[in-house]
XYZ file of C-alpha atoms in Angstrom:
258
model
C 166.632 -19.742 -117.907
C 165.591 -16.297 -118.151
C 162.407 -17.042 -120.018
C 161.244 -19.698 -117.795
C 162.293 -17.445 -114.569
C 159.872 -14.494 -116.085
C 156.642 -17.364 -116.797
C 157.164 -18.558 -113.192
C 157.500 -15.284 -111.697
C 153.914 -14.332 -113.208
C 152.453 -17.494 -112.363
C 153.829 -16.760 -108.695
C 152.804 -12.926 -108.743
C 148.997 -13.997 -109.957
C 148.544 -17.263 -107.540
C 149.781 -15.010 -104.765
C 146.730 -12.548 -105.570
C 144.249 -14.899 -105.759
C 145.026 -17.482 -102.935
C 144.035 -14.951 -99.890
C 140.410 -14.201 -101.719
C 140.383 -17.819 -103.059
C 140.903 -19.106 -99.001
C 138.365 -16.941 -97.660
C 135.528 -18.038 -100.163
C 136.133 -21.667 -99.517
C 136.024 -21.021 -95.711
C 133.142 -19.175 -95.973
C 131.346 -21.921 -97.641
C 132.357 -24.758 -94.996
C 129.615 -24.232 -92.562
C 127.169 -23.373 -95.857
C 127.945 -26.811 -97.505
C 127.112 -28.766 -94.053
C 123.661 -26.682 -93.551
C 123.164 -27.329 -96.778
C 123.580 -31.102 -96.694
C 121.659 -31.277 -93.419
C 119.103 -29.450 -94.720
C 118.678 -31.720 -98.193
C 118.885 -34.862 -95.674
C 116.313 -33.999 -93.936
C 113.899 -33.596 -96.492
C 115.281 -36.732 -98.849
C 114.997 -38.965 -95.248
C 111.634 -37.803 -93.876
C 109.503 -40.749 -92.120
C 106.051 -39.249 -93.283
C 107.511 -38.114 -97.037
C 108.893 -41.700 -96.982
C 105.991 -43.323 -95.937
C 103.921 -41.484 -98.268
C 106.126 -43.024 -101.210
C 106.945 -39.052 -101.983
C 110.358 -39.208 -101.905
C 113.218 -38.972 -104.885
C 115.158 -42.150 -104.491
C 118.375 -43.117 -106.497
C 117.625 -45.782 -109.371
C 119.518 -49.195 -108.436
C 119.756 -49.460 -112.053
C 120.575 -45.777 -113.221
C 123.647 -44.013 -114.182
C 126.407 -43.414 -112.098
C 127.998 -40.100 -112.639
C 131.605 -39.080 -111.689
C 132.552 -35.206 -112.094
C 136.618 -34.684 -112.058
C 137.377 -30.950 -110.954
C 140.838 -29.782 -112.461
C 142.110 -26.514 -113.940
C 143.052 -25.041 -116.967
C 146.904 -23.752 -116.047
C 149.864 -25.117 -114.638
C 152.765 -24.691 -111.879
C 150.191 -26.446 -109.581
C 152.455 -29.759 -108.940
C 149.913 -32.952 -108.950
C 146.859 -30.830 -108.688
C 145.800 -32.525 -112.150
C 147.484 -35.483 -112.212
C 146.186 -37.302 -109.068
C 142.417 -36.518 -110.502
C 143.215 -37.753 -113.915
C 144.730 -40.874 -112.236
C 141.433 -41.730 -110.696
C 139.733 -40.800 -113.935
C 141.656 -43.632 -115.804
C 140.877 -45.816 -112.934
C 137.159 -45.782 -113.197
C 135.930 -47.857 -115.965
C 132.115 -48.088 -115.296
C 130.843 -44.217 -114.314
C 130.005 -41.490 -117.119
C 132.239 -38.743 -116.597
C 132.563 -35.066 -116.667
C 135.749 -33.369 -116.832
C 136.030 -29.862 -115.741
C 139.042 -28.586 -116.692
C 141.454 -28.325 -119.586
C 144.499 -30.125 -117.934
C 142.269 -32.903 -117.617
C 140.437 -33.416 -120.873
C 139.857 -37.067 -121.977
C 138.931 -38.826 -125.189
C 137.481 -41.728 -122.496
C 134.359 -43.105 -124.218
C 132.616 -42.880 -121.015
C 133.632 -39.139 -121.134
C 129.867 -37.107 -121.736
C 131.355 -33.262 -121.463
C 134.852 -31.772 -121.491
C 134.651 -28.155 -120.094
C 137.413 -25.923 -119.432
C 137.102 -23.917 -116.046
C 136.179 -20.495 -117.727
C 133.400 -22.535 -119.552
C 132.140 -23.631 -116.142
C 131.732 -20.357 -114.744
C 130.118 -18.753 -117.837
C 128.210 -21.984 -119.249
C 127.250 -24.224 -116.262
C 124.023 -24.713 -117.852
C 125.746 -27.455 -119.858
C 126.321 -29.460 -116.889
C 122.717 -28.498 -115.384
C 121.591 -30.318 -118.568
C 123.120 -33.324 -117.959
C 122.075 -33.705 -114.459
C 118.050 -32.372 -114.566
C 117.082 -35.298 -117.139
C 118.894 -37.865 -115.193
C 116.822 -36.622 -111.874
C 113.687 -35.759 -113.766
C 113.493 -39.305 -115.080
C 114.389 -41.294 -112.553
C 117.613 -42.620 -114.155
C 120.399 -41.481 -111.852
C 122.005 -44.000 -109.272
C 124.786 -41.588 -108.016
C 126.815 -38.851 -108.380
C 130.655 -38.539 -106.925
C 132.595 -35.438 -107.396
C 136.540 -36.162 -107.376
C 138.597 -32.830 -106.382
C 141.682 -31.401 -104.350
C 139.837 -30.757 -100.970
C 140.964 -27.343 -99.414
C 141.320 -28.100 -95.621
C 143.955 -25.305 -94.595
C 146.697 -24.062 -96.010
C 148.888 -27.345 -95.116
C 146.151 -29.654 -95.351
C 144.926 -30.375 -99.032
C 143.635 -33.819 -99.983
C 142.183 -35.559 -103.028
C 138.702 -36.435 -102.226
C 135.765 -38.475 -103.886
C 132.861 -37.329 -102.098
C 129.251 -38.560 -102.947
C 126.616 -35.831 -103.375
C 123.720 -38.103 -104.717
C 122.104 -39.506 -102.565
C 122.796 -37.150 -99.928
C 124.171 -39.121 -96.626
C 123.666 -38.650 -93.470
C 127.264 -38.405 -91.114
C 127.443 -39.837 -87.953
C 127.647 -36.233 -86.161
C 124.285 -34.865 -88.117
C 121.657 -34.106 -85.411
C 118.417 -33.447 -87.813
C 114.927 -34.078 -87.230
C 113.203 -36.908 -89.550
C 110.130 -37.035 -87.947
C 108.767 -33.522 -88.906
C 105.759 -33.261 -90.889
C 105.353 -30.776 -94.077
C 102.463 -29.413 -95.383
C 102.690 -29.300 -99.147
C 100.268 -27.767 -101.142
C 102.220 -27.711 -104.761
C 103.388 -31.016 -106.577
C 105.643 -32.724 -104.228
C 107.289 -34.637 -107.051
C 107.761 -31.448 -108.861
C 109.082 -29.362 -105.883
C 111.379 -32.499 -104.777
C 112.815 -32.753 -108.260
C 113.833 -29.103 -108.643
C 114.619 -28.514 -105.302
C 117.353 -31.690 -106.071
C 118.391 -30.502 -108.978
C 119.223 -27.189 -107.263
C 121.037 -28.381 -104.581
C 123.051 -30.641 -107.027
C 124.162 -27.548 -108.854
C 125.008 -25.682 -105.940
C 127.499 -28.450 -104.554
C 129.132 -28.448 -107.749
C 129.543 -24.684 -107.569
C 130.917 -25.005 -103.910
C 133.001 -27.905 -104.505
C 134.798 -26.064 -107.474
C 135.351 -22.890 -105.040
C 136.936 -25.215 -102.653
C 138.835 -26.483 -105.568
C 139.961 -23.409 -106.489
C 141.792 -22.474 -103.277
C 143.679 -25.995 -103.104
C 144.573 -24.772 -106.752
C 145.994 -21.581 -106.440
C 147.558 -22.384 -102.755
C 149.359 -25.594 -104.485
C 150.424 -23.051 -107.286
C 151.779 -20.611 -105.040
C 154.043 -23.511 -103.038
C 155.115 -24.687 -106.308
C 156.161 -21.625 -108.006
C 157.724 -20.111 -104.562
C 160.188 -23.532 -104.663
C 160.580 -23.266 -108.244
C 162.069 -19.752 -107.797
C 164.152 -20.472 -105.108
C 165.477 -23.744 -107.690
C 166.006 -20.812 -110.307
C 167.850 -18.395 -108.020
C 169.959 -21.434 -106.662
C 170.756 -22.521 -110.084
C 171.732 -18.824 -110.959
C 173.926 -18.873 -107.913
C 175.583 -21.821 -109.296
C 176.201 -20.707 -112.373
C 177.665 -17.527 -111.057
C 180.073 -19.207 -108.906
C 181.149 -21.500 -111.903
C 181.717 -18.337 -113.950
C 183.642 -16.564 -111.080
C 185.629 -19.165 -110.803
C 186.297 -19.486 -114.487
C 187.573 -15.686 -114.226
C 189.769 -15.995 -111.638
C 191.292 -19.330 -113.310
C 191.850 -17.050 -116.536
C 193.193 -14.333 -114.511
C 195.482 -16.770 -112.617
C 196.429 -18.421 -116.324
C 197.161 -14.530 -117.737
C 199.289 -13.754 -114.362
C 201.396 -16.760 -114.601
C 201.880 -16.339 -118.370
C 203.213 -12.546 -117.576
C 205.290 -13.770 -114.759
C 206.982 -16.146 -117.598
C 207.309 -13.160 -119.619
C 209.109 -11.123 -117.535
C 211.366 -13.794 -116.549
C 212.668 -13.791 -120.126
């Protein structure tokens, strides 16, 4: 019990250190993500570029790619199990699994990567996305993760980052005319690749906030349960000591009576 308690205390301490920073980082990106999506949508759905057939379109017969974001550590409830469940239910899409806790040997998994490698070697993911975009072999990309809205609102989400979708509350001008002197196809291709990679980093940052909030909550509740168990054990031991003391007193009383 002591070893378990020490491990839980350490995990709780680490989550407490990270949770505020993670929340601030995620909240900082809320507006950035929306602005970034609007900017890309304004280009992708521009009427003039579409009329000139210069747009980068999804390939209906191309590859569907799902990116699942988990983590490398435990003590965070159903954070990983809910993501893994959705990965198991998907039978057709190619899959990228981020996080050691959700690694899989599914035949459709083309990359298992730890969170640490995600930070240090993001080019492993970029090398998968880039040729799909450049060679027009990409149908769509979905990202499945635990989205942080607030401390009391964390939801499992599946969002489409390609092709970019325009939400009902988006107000953008699709009539703009662009003067482009470079190779438009190459420019748009690189822009989309950059956008997709940046979106994945924003989403991972949001997932990291969810992870630490859930871990802090789970470890706090676990420490309370451990404390309750220790108190219950102490009560039982006190009862036993009182009982043994009472037995001894009765025994001594009988001896005196003899």
